[in-house]
Amino acid sequence: MSEPITQIVTPTSLDYTFTAGGATERFLRGLKDGKILGQRCPKCQLVIVPARGACARCGVPTEDDVELADTGTMTTYTIVHIPVPGSDVKPPFVAATIFLDGADIGLFHLVHEVSLDKIRPGMRVKASWKPQEDWGFSLTNIRYFVPLDEPDVDVTELERRIAHA
Amino acid sequence: MRDVAVISFAQAKNVRDAGAVNEVEIIMPVVAEAIAQSGLARSEIDFTCSGSSDYLQGAPFAFVMALDGAGAWPPISESHVEMDAAWALYESWVKIQSGHADSALIYGFSKASSGKLREVLNLQLDPYCVAPLGIDSVSLAALQARALLEKSAYSEKDFAEVAVRNRANAKNNPKAQLAGDYSVDEILAEPCLVSPLRKHDCAPISDGASVIVIAAGDIARRVCKRPAWIRGIDHRIEPHSLGARDLTVSASTRLAAEKAGVNQGPIDIAELHAPFTHQELILRDALQLKDDVEINPSGGALAGNPMMTAGLSRIGEAASRIISGQANRGVAHATSGPCLQQNLVCVLEGE
């Protein structure tokens, strides 16, 4: 009996020129200048972030750019105890959905510099930006969000507004 | 069988490179146009089905992102085929036949300009014995063209005539990428790209999207003055191994045409998804089209060939001529795989 062939190697590689799209490109350029850009849907009026050029709910183009604050309210979260490959943020840290002030869709980001037993929905947070000289076309210009010394926001009220939009 | 008709068709302009826009931005205006034209509201369309390929987009599950362009709120009933969207139309037709839907939105799209299409298409071949050779889609088509020249009475002049007619027809198609007046002699004087194929024998590489709305009986009659009824639709596939097939004929097209009932009535127009001139000749023969049939009034895939949707566009082009009253009974064809491996045939008719 001859040896079974268990594998052969056939190297394959494909190169792509990936295009983010018009709206997302403006969003990424905005980050380079320290701005967070969302877009207002002409139909449901919700402000979507990151700007995608489309309202995922209505399936209509969004053209109206809206600059958002770098402060917001944390809704849901999880505490991550294992390191994330390629990330400088040391565990444990918080991965959270953050409703930036002026936005109607949660942005996914990290929350840090917070004692973990104090984490709660409705907490106010603010972006902690990298030094300006390190800014690129990336949401990682914001290292993470940190707690803001402000009263909590009623999350159920926030979520109800969006559900009924 | 339920009566089902195409009631709306829209497509993006076929272009070599759509530039910095993403797939959602290509699809969305076309979906909006097709829905507006259908006379149905988005919420009245029961089922959504798309055709695209992650290999073309360069990202896994990329079709999920494209849903942003189709509007998925409130949550919709949706499906996807990793094939030309003509097969998404087939799935939608089956869904309507089964009684689980009365209407459907079908869309297909691709942005081939993101990658190198000839290399991407290599990966659909047998991964052990064929793909590693690096043979590309145009070379395989050329192999088929050579076999046809050797075995049939067709000549390179016949290929050129197909190119001349399609390019001329495309002048009336505002969405065409390539159109114009050429002469057979002019084309034959050009050098071969991959022998025996010249540049004009090959469809261009295109970015694009197209959208069709179909609906069952009463709904179609209510919203559309003259629906394009799907009288028959069938698709057949041949073996993966190129050596196991006679490349000079299309047995799968012939069988699908028979099942779809192509020749049960006179045909006015045929929209054939032939990305290469010699393939139009093979398809014409397989469909047993008579000489008076107008072939590819839109210019066909030679005028613009966005992968994963050029087949759906053939159905749309045939249907829109029936809807407008220019034609009464037409056949549309879509293909997938190397050298016409898989073929779908759809018979459309006005009332």
XYZ file of C-alpha atoms in Angstrom:
516
model
C 0.000 0.000 0.000
C 1.311 3.393 -0.917
C 1.188 6.258 1.564
C -2.158 8.106 1.503
C -2.003 11.675 0.204
C -3.295 13.703 3.118
C -2.814 17.149 1.616
C -1.474 19.101 -1.319
C -0.444 22.739 -1.266
C -1.783 25.013 -4.023
C -0.896 28.593 -3.064
C -3.539 31.137 -4.036
C -3.678 34.841 -3.399
C -6.006 37.548 -4.611
C -5.464 41.291 -4.298
C -8.381 43.671 -3.883
C -8.690 47.423 -3.905
C -11.347 47.788 -1.278
C -13.536 50.875 -1.380
C -15.230 52.037 1.778
C -17.819 54.031 -0.153
C -18.493 57.761 -0.394
C -20.124 58.287 3.011
C -17.786 56.007 4.945
C -14.841 57.733 3.281
C -16.079 61.080 4.628
C -16.538 59.441 8.058
C -12.934 58.174 8.015
C -11.604 61.542 6.790
C -13.564 63.211 9.592
C -11.841 61.026 12.174
C -8.476 62.188 10.855
C -9.611 65.703 11.862
C -10.993 64.533 15.197
C -14.639 64.682 14.044
C -17.278 61.968 14.271
C -19.699 62.134 11.322
C -23.121 60.546 11.250
C -25.906 60.876 8.700
C -29.597 61.631 9.063
C -32.028 59.319 7.272
C -34.435 61.405 5.156
C -37.221 58.891 5.874
C -37.092 57.825 9.541
C -35.019 60.880 10.633
C -32.693 58.720 12.739
C -29.049 59.785 12.863
C -26.838 56.863 11.873
C -23.201 56.470 12.844
C -20.810 55.470 11.342
C -22.035 57.198 8.181
C -22.697 54.463 5.609
C -24.519 56.296 2.833
C -27.646 54.266 3.557
C -30.274 53.804 6.208
C -30.146 50.064 6.909
C -33.743 50.139 8.105
C -35.341 52.097 5.311
C -33.009 51.121 2.479
C -32.779 54.709 1.276
C -29.706 56.840 0.568
C -28.545 59.177 3.332
C -26.814 62.368 2.230
C -27.231 64.735 5.155
C -24.011 64.606 7.247
C -24.319 65.389 10.970
C -21.317 66.070 13.209
C -21.712 64.312 16.543
C -20.311 64.962 20.009
C -17.611 62.685 21.386
C -19.715 62.213 24.509
C -22.531 59.751 24.889
C -24.477 57.225 26.930
C -23.497 53.600 27.355
C -26.403 51.190 26.941
C -25.335 47.562 26.934
C -21.851 46.239 27.701
C -19.725 43.200 28.418
C -16.550 42.862 30.478
C -13.789 41.237 28.469
C -11.264 39.216 30.495
C -9.217 37.797 27.637
C -6.819 39.797 25.459
C -8.020 40.770 22.009
C -5.505 39.856 19.264
C -3.829 42.972 17.893
C -5.212 45.302 20.560
C -3.108 47.361 22.974
C -5.923 47.543 25.493
C -5.139 45.252 28.418
C -7.962 43.157 29.906
C -10.144 43.391 31.764
C -11.862 46.107 29.768
C -15.417 46.902 28.763
C -16.848 46.484 25.254
C -19.941 48.609 24.981
C -22.676 50.066 22.838
C -22.497 53.829 23.104
C -25.158 56.245 21.904
C -23.181 59.356 21.042
C -25.041 62.563 21.856
C -27.019 63.406 18.724
C -26.945 59.838 17.333
C -29.795 57.330 17.256
C -27.782 54.205 16.618
C -25.312 52.707 19.058
C -21.633 52.825 18.193
C -19.517 49.877 19.267
C -16.380 50.842 21.218
C -14.390 50.150 24.374
C -14.755 51.709 27.814
C -11.727 51.882 30.095
C -10.312 53.653 33.179
C -13.385 52.655 35.136
C -13.771 50.422 38.145
C -15.623 47.372 36.879
C -18.080 47.199 39.768
C -19.330 50.682 38.810
C -20.232 49.762 35.212
C -23.957 50.183 34.498
C -26.288 50.965 31.602
C -27.036 54.668 31.329
C -23.524 55.689 32.310
C -22.245 58.846 30.602
C -18.932 58.477 28.746
C -16.474 60.602 26.751
C -13.969 59.666 24.060
C -10.329 59.429 25.044
C -8.462 60.367 21.876
C -4.919 59.358 21.008
C -2.442 62.259 20.681
C -3.360 64.196 17.515
C -0.061 63.349 15.777
C -1.129 59.665 15.863
C -4.505 60.220 14.200
C -5.190 58.235 11.041
C -8.322 57.420 9.052
C -9.583 55.167 11.808
C -11.983 54.843 14.690
C -8.976 53.692 16.724
C -8.035 57.415 16.928
C -10.319 57.068 19.930
C -8.437 54.676 22.237
C -11.559 54.052 24.279
C -14.254 55.914 26.163
C -13.897 56.957 29.811
C -16.605 57.702 32.390
C -17.948 61.248 32.498
C -18.968 62.767 35.797
C -22.603 63.383 34.843
C -25.939 61.940 36.051
C -27.025 58.685 34.349
C -29.473 58.715 31.434
C -32.656 56.614 31.368
C -31.728 53.941 28.825
C -35.262 52.578 28.409
C -36.377 56.032 27.300
C -33.487 56.201 24.818
C -34.300 52.779 23.397
C -38.034 53.471 23.189
C -37.410 56.577 21.103
C -35.448 54.540 18.575
C -37.846 51.577 18.493
C -40.720 53.899 17.619
C -38.897 55.964 15.026
C -48.933 26.362 -11.372
C -49.404 29.967 -10.303
C -49.102 32.734 -12.880
C -46.040 34.829 -12.066
C -44.819 37.872 -13.988
C -41.941 40.285 -14.132
C -43.444 43.691 -13.372
C -40.362 45.886 -13.022
C -36.714 46.029 -14.063
C -33.966 48.545 -13.362
C -30.219 48.477 -13.706
C -27.202 50.628 -12.924
C -25.095 51.901 -15.787
C -22.481 49.283 -16.552
C -19.030 50.775 -16.029
C -15.477 49.462 -16.013
C -14.770 50.983 -12.627
C -17.433 52.512 -10.397
C -14.676 54.219 -8.400
C -14.952 55.044 -4.727
C -18.573 53.983 -4.251
C -19.291 50.737 -2.442
C -21.733 47.969 -3.383
C -24.548 49.387 -1.237
C -24.249 52.732 -2.990
C -24.412 50.971 -6.376
C -27.431 48.839 -5.442
C -29.585 51.260 -3.482
C -30.705 53.676 -6.218
C -31.456 50.736 -8.521
C -33.575 48.999 -5.861
C -35.427 52.271 -5.254
C -36.053 52.711 -9.000
C -37.304 49.135 -9.454
C -39.650 49.367 -6.463
C -41.018 52.746 -7.537
C -41.638 51.396 -11.033
C -43.305 48.210 -9.709
C -46.247 50.052 -8.189
C -45.783 48.079 -4.968
C -44.580 49.511 -1.680
C -41.440 47.979 -0.159
C -43.574 46.577 2.657
C -45.868 44.846 0.134
C -43.019 42.764 -1.310
C -42.972 39.410 0.493
C -39.583 37.983 -0.370
C -36.120 39.320 -1.216
C -33.413 37.290 -2.909
C -29.986 38.360 -4.168
C -27.114 36.981 -6.198
C -23.496 37.953 -5.586
C -20.097 36.455 -4.862
C -17.830 37.035 -1.880
C -14.833 36.301 -4.138
C -15.696 39.357 -6.209
C -16.218 41.551 -3.169
C -13.142 40.242 -1.362
C -14.947 39.838 1.944
C -16.773 36.950 3.601
C -20.555 37.200 3.883
C -20.351 40.444 1.947
C -23.914 40.015 0.706
C -25.141 40.670 4.258
C -23.663 44.183 4.085
C -25.479 44.684 0.786
C -28.806 44.291 2.581
C -28.424 47.924 3.641
C -29.229 48.714 0.037
C -32.406 46.647 0.013
C -34.077 47.910 3.208
C -34.443 45.222 5.878
C -36.645 46.894 8.470
C -39.173 45.757 9.627
C -37.323 42.404 9.279
C -37.732 40.830 5.845
C -37.829 37.272 4.512
C -34.587 36.993 2.582
C -32.314 34.576 0.784
C -29.135 34.702 -1.288
C -27.500 32.660 -4.010
C -23.761 32.652 -4.632
C -24.648 32.696 -8.331
C -25.968 35.033 -10.969
C -29.156 36.611 -9.646
C -31.101 34.908 -12.464
C -30.981 31.928 -10.102
C -32.217 34.174 -7.298
C -35.172 34.901 -9.570
C -35.653 31.152 -9.997
C -35.638 30.666 -6.206
C -38.149 33.501 -5.850
C -40.370 31.964 -8.530
C -40.296 28.633 -6.653
C -41.116 30.472 -3.406
C -44.167 32.025 -5.071
C -45.170 28.673 -6.592
C -44.996 27.118 -3.122
C -47.471 29.702 -1.859
C -45.037 31.177 0.672
C -44.909 34.533 -1.094
C -46.922 36.496 -3.645
C -44.192 38.910 -4.717
C -40.419 39.160 -4.662
C -37.586 41.639 -5.105
C -34.528 40.159 -6.804
C -31.188 41.912 -7.105
C -27.711 41.054 -8.256
C -24.523 43.073 -8.170
C -20.766 43.024 -8.404
C -17.847 45.344 -8.413
C -15.324 43.319 -10.354
C -13.031 46.345 -10.459
C -12.047 45.628 -6.831
C -10.070 42.556 -7.873
C -8.613 40.850 -10.936
C -11.597 39.092 -12.477
C -9.691 36.584 -14.612
C -7.772 35.427 -11.528
C -10.868 35.361 -9.329
C -12.729 33.171 -11.841
C -9.839 30.683 -11.837
C -10.928 29.705 -8.340
C -14.207 28.224 -9.558
C -12.219 25.422 -11.224
C -11.267 22.030 -9.805
C -8.871 23.006 -6.983
C -6.647 19.918 -7.353
C -5.979 19.505 -11.032
C -7.160 22.594 -12.960
C -7.032 25.766 -10.835
C -3.320 25.336 -9.899
C -2.468 25.561 -13.617
C -3.517 29.189 -13.399
C -5.775 29.024 -16.444
C -8.199 31.948 -16.563
C -11.757 32.457 -17.814
C -10.825 34.021 -21.168
C -8.346 31.239 -21.983
C -10.966 28.589 -21.253
C -13.480 30.383 -23.462
C -10.829 30.517 -26.195
C -10.359 26.761 -25.880
C -14.089 26.382 -26.461
C -14.024 28.809 -29.407
C -11.191 26.861 -31.036
C -13.119 23.589 -30.617
C -16.157 25.214 -32.245
C -14.123 26.478 -35.229
C -12.643 23.015 -35.764
C -15.888 21.116 -35.455
C -18.536 23.372 -37.015
C -19.003 25.490 -40.116
C -18.596 28.676 -38.037
C -15.633 30.935 -38.768
C -13.990 33.870 -37.033
C -16.069 36.045 -39.364
C -19.228 34.691 -37.701
C -17.761 35.651 -34.318
C -17.083 39.161 -35.598
C -20.624 39.485 -36.951
C -21.977 38.723 -33.471
C -19.750 41.453 -32.020
C -20.786 44.011 -34.672
C -24.529 43.405 -34.102
C -24.319 43.506 -30.298
C -22.220 46.658 -30.233
C -24.614 48.335 -32.688
C -27.692 47.275 -30.676
C -26.061 48.632 -27.526
C -26.233 52.155 -29.007
C -29.906 52.148 -27.971
C -29.079 50.974 -24.453
C -28.277 53.922 -22.162
C -26.870 51.499 -19.545
C -24.371 49.918 -21.947
C -20.662 50.117 -21.261
C -19.574 49.389 -24.843
C -21.492 50.436 -27.926
C -20.723 51.682 -31.390
C -20.451 51.034 -35.107
C -17.801 48.590 -36.211
C -17.292 46.548 -39.342
C -16.482 42.861 -39.532
C -13.312 43.643 -41.500
C -12.216 46.160 -38.893
C -12.598 43.597 -36.112
C -10.922 40.780 -38.050
C -7.933 43.043 -38.677
C -7.306 43.262 -34.954
C -4.833 40.955 -33.245
C -6.021 38.047 -31.123
C -6.224 38.525 -27.359
C -6.252 34.804 -26.618
C -6.430 32.956 -29.937
C -8.899 32.701 -31.632
C -10.637 35.390 -29.544
C -10.115 39.080 -30.188
C -10.929 41.839 -27.742
C -14.315 42.394 -29.416
C -15.209 38.741 -28.905
C -15.045 39.178 -25.134
C -17.484 40.895 -22.800
C -16.000 43.828 -20.905
C -15.282 43.659 -17.184
C -18.051 45.632 -15.524
C -19.280 47.011 -12.234
C -23.042 47.062 -11.909
C -26.295 45.981 -10.364
C -29.755 45.092 -11.573
C -33.104 44.568 -9.921
C -36.322 42.802 -10.898
C -39.671 42.691 -9.130
C -41.946 39.711 -9.795
C -45.489 39.141 -8.592
C -48.206 36.523 -8.780
C -51.416 36.723 -10.863
C -53.785 39.336 -9.504
C -51.100 41.506 -7.935
C -49.194 41.679 -11.217
C -52.395 42.559 -13.117
C -53.307 45.234 -10.571
C -50.002 47.118 -10.632
C -48.780 46.467 -14.192
C -50.672 47.233 -17.390
C -48.919 44.502 -19.328
C -46.970 42.098 -17.103
C -44.304 39.872 -18.655
C -45.575 36.446 -17.640
C -43.035 33.747 -16.893
C -44.440 30.911 -19.033
C -41.568 28.543 -18.338
C -38.287 28.567 -16.445
C -35.712 25.831 -16.022
C -32.008 25.458 -15.336
C -29.578 22.630 -15.950
C -25.922 22.014 -15.142
C -23.191 19.961 -16.817
C -20.213 18.170 -15.220
C -17.497 20.220 -13.559
C -14.791 18.448 -15.556
C -14.247 20.353 -18.801
C -12.965 17.183 -20.463
C -16.245 15.411 -19.777
C -18.215 17.900 -21.864
C -18.640 18.601 -25.553
C -17.770 22.288 -25.404
C -19.091 22.978 -28.909
C -22.723 22.468 -27.963
C -24.768 23.382 -24.900
C -26.679 20.286 -23.846
C -27.831 21.962 -20.628
C -29.300 24.937 -22.519
C -31.045 22.631 -24.983
C -32.649 20.626 -22.167
C -33.600 23.701 -20.133
C -35.158 25.233 -23.271
C -37.191 22.104 -23.879
C -38.426 22.048 -20.257
C -39.203 25.775 -20.328
C -41.160 25.339 -23.560
C -39.174 27.798 -25.692
C -40.464 26.464 -28.997
C -44.081 26.006 -27.983
C -44.778 29.352 -29.626
C -43.138 31.945 -31.853
C -40.238 33.879 -30.304
C -39.788 37.609 -31.105
C -36.722 38.378 -29.060
C -33.963 36.519 -27.279
C -31.683 37.983 -24.645
C -28.731 35.617 -24.362
C -26.091 35.765 -21.653
C -23.111 35.097 -23.889
C -19.962 36.737 -22.511
C -18.105 35.618 -25.661
C -19.252 35.901 -29.279
C -18.858 32.193 -30.077
C -21.053 31.345 -27.082
C -23.942 33.257 -28.646
C -23.668 30.966 -31.691
C -23.665 27.869 -29.454
C -26.671 29.166 -27.510
C -28.634 30.104 -30.647
C -28.246 26.546 -31.864
C -29.080 25.001 -28.485
C -32.247 27.098 -28.249
C -33.075 26.273 -31.899
C -33.872 29.927 -32.555
C -35.226 30.758 -35.988
C -33.526 33.344 -38.211
C -36.219 35.975 -37.626
C -35.633 36.139 -33.849
C -34.118 39.439 -32.770
C -31.125 38.533 -30.626
C -29.880 40.806 -27.839
C -31.648 44.059 -28.685
C -29.913 45.445 -25.570
C -26.455 44.551 -26.848
C -26.266 41.573 -24.499
C -23.394 40.776 -22.178
C -20.949 42.121 -24.792
C -22.324 45.593 -23.999
C -21.773 45.159 -20.258
C -21.181 42.082 -18.130
C -21.425 42.753 -14.391
C -20.789 39.336 -12.889
C -23.665 37.828 -10.872
C -26.261 40.052 -12.483
C -25.711 40.111 -16.257
C -27.949 37.011 -16.439
C -30.699 38.664 -14.405
C -30.399 41.685 -16.689
C -31.121 39.452 -19.704
C -34.453 38.497 -18.098
C -35.063 42.152 -17.301
C -34.225 43.330 -20.830
C -36.542 40.748 -22.403
C -39.311 41.449 -19.872
C -39.180 45.217 -20.271
C -39.693 44.868 -24.053
C -42.782 42.767 -23.380
C -44.044 45.167 -20.707
C -43.637 48.081 -23.157
C -45.418 46.152 -25.927
C -42.400 46.064 -28.278
C -42.383 42.268 -28.106
C -44.915 39.593 -27.325
C -42.968 36.420 -26.556
C -39.315 36.273 -25.645
C -36.671 34.003 -24.269
C -34.046 35.042 -21.746
C -30.974 33.048 -20.840
C -28.394 33.203 -18.060
C -25.150 31.308 -17.686
C -22.756 30.483 -14.906
C -19.440 28.653 -14.668
C -16.711 28.207 -17.271
C -17.619 27.591 -20.924
C -21.399 27.723 -20.398
C -21.377 25.026 -17.709
C -24.741 25.936 -16.182
C -27.661 27.520 -17.992
C -31.040 28.952 -17.140
C -33.783 29.554 -19.685
C -36.852 31.663 -19.073
C -39.796 32.141 -21.445
C -41.687 35.413 -21.069
C -44.940 36.437 -22.710
C -47.390 39.312 -22.769
C -51.149 38.867 -22.692
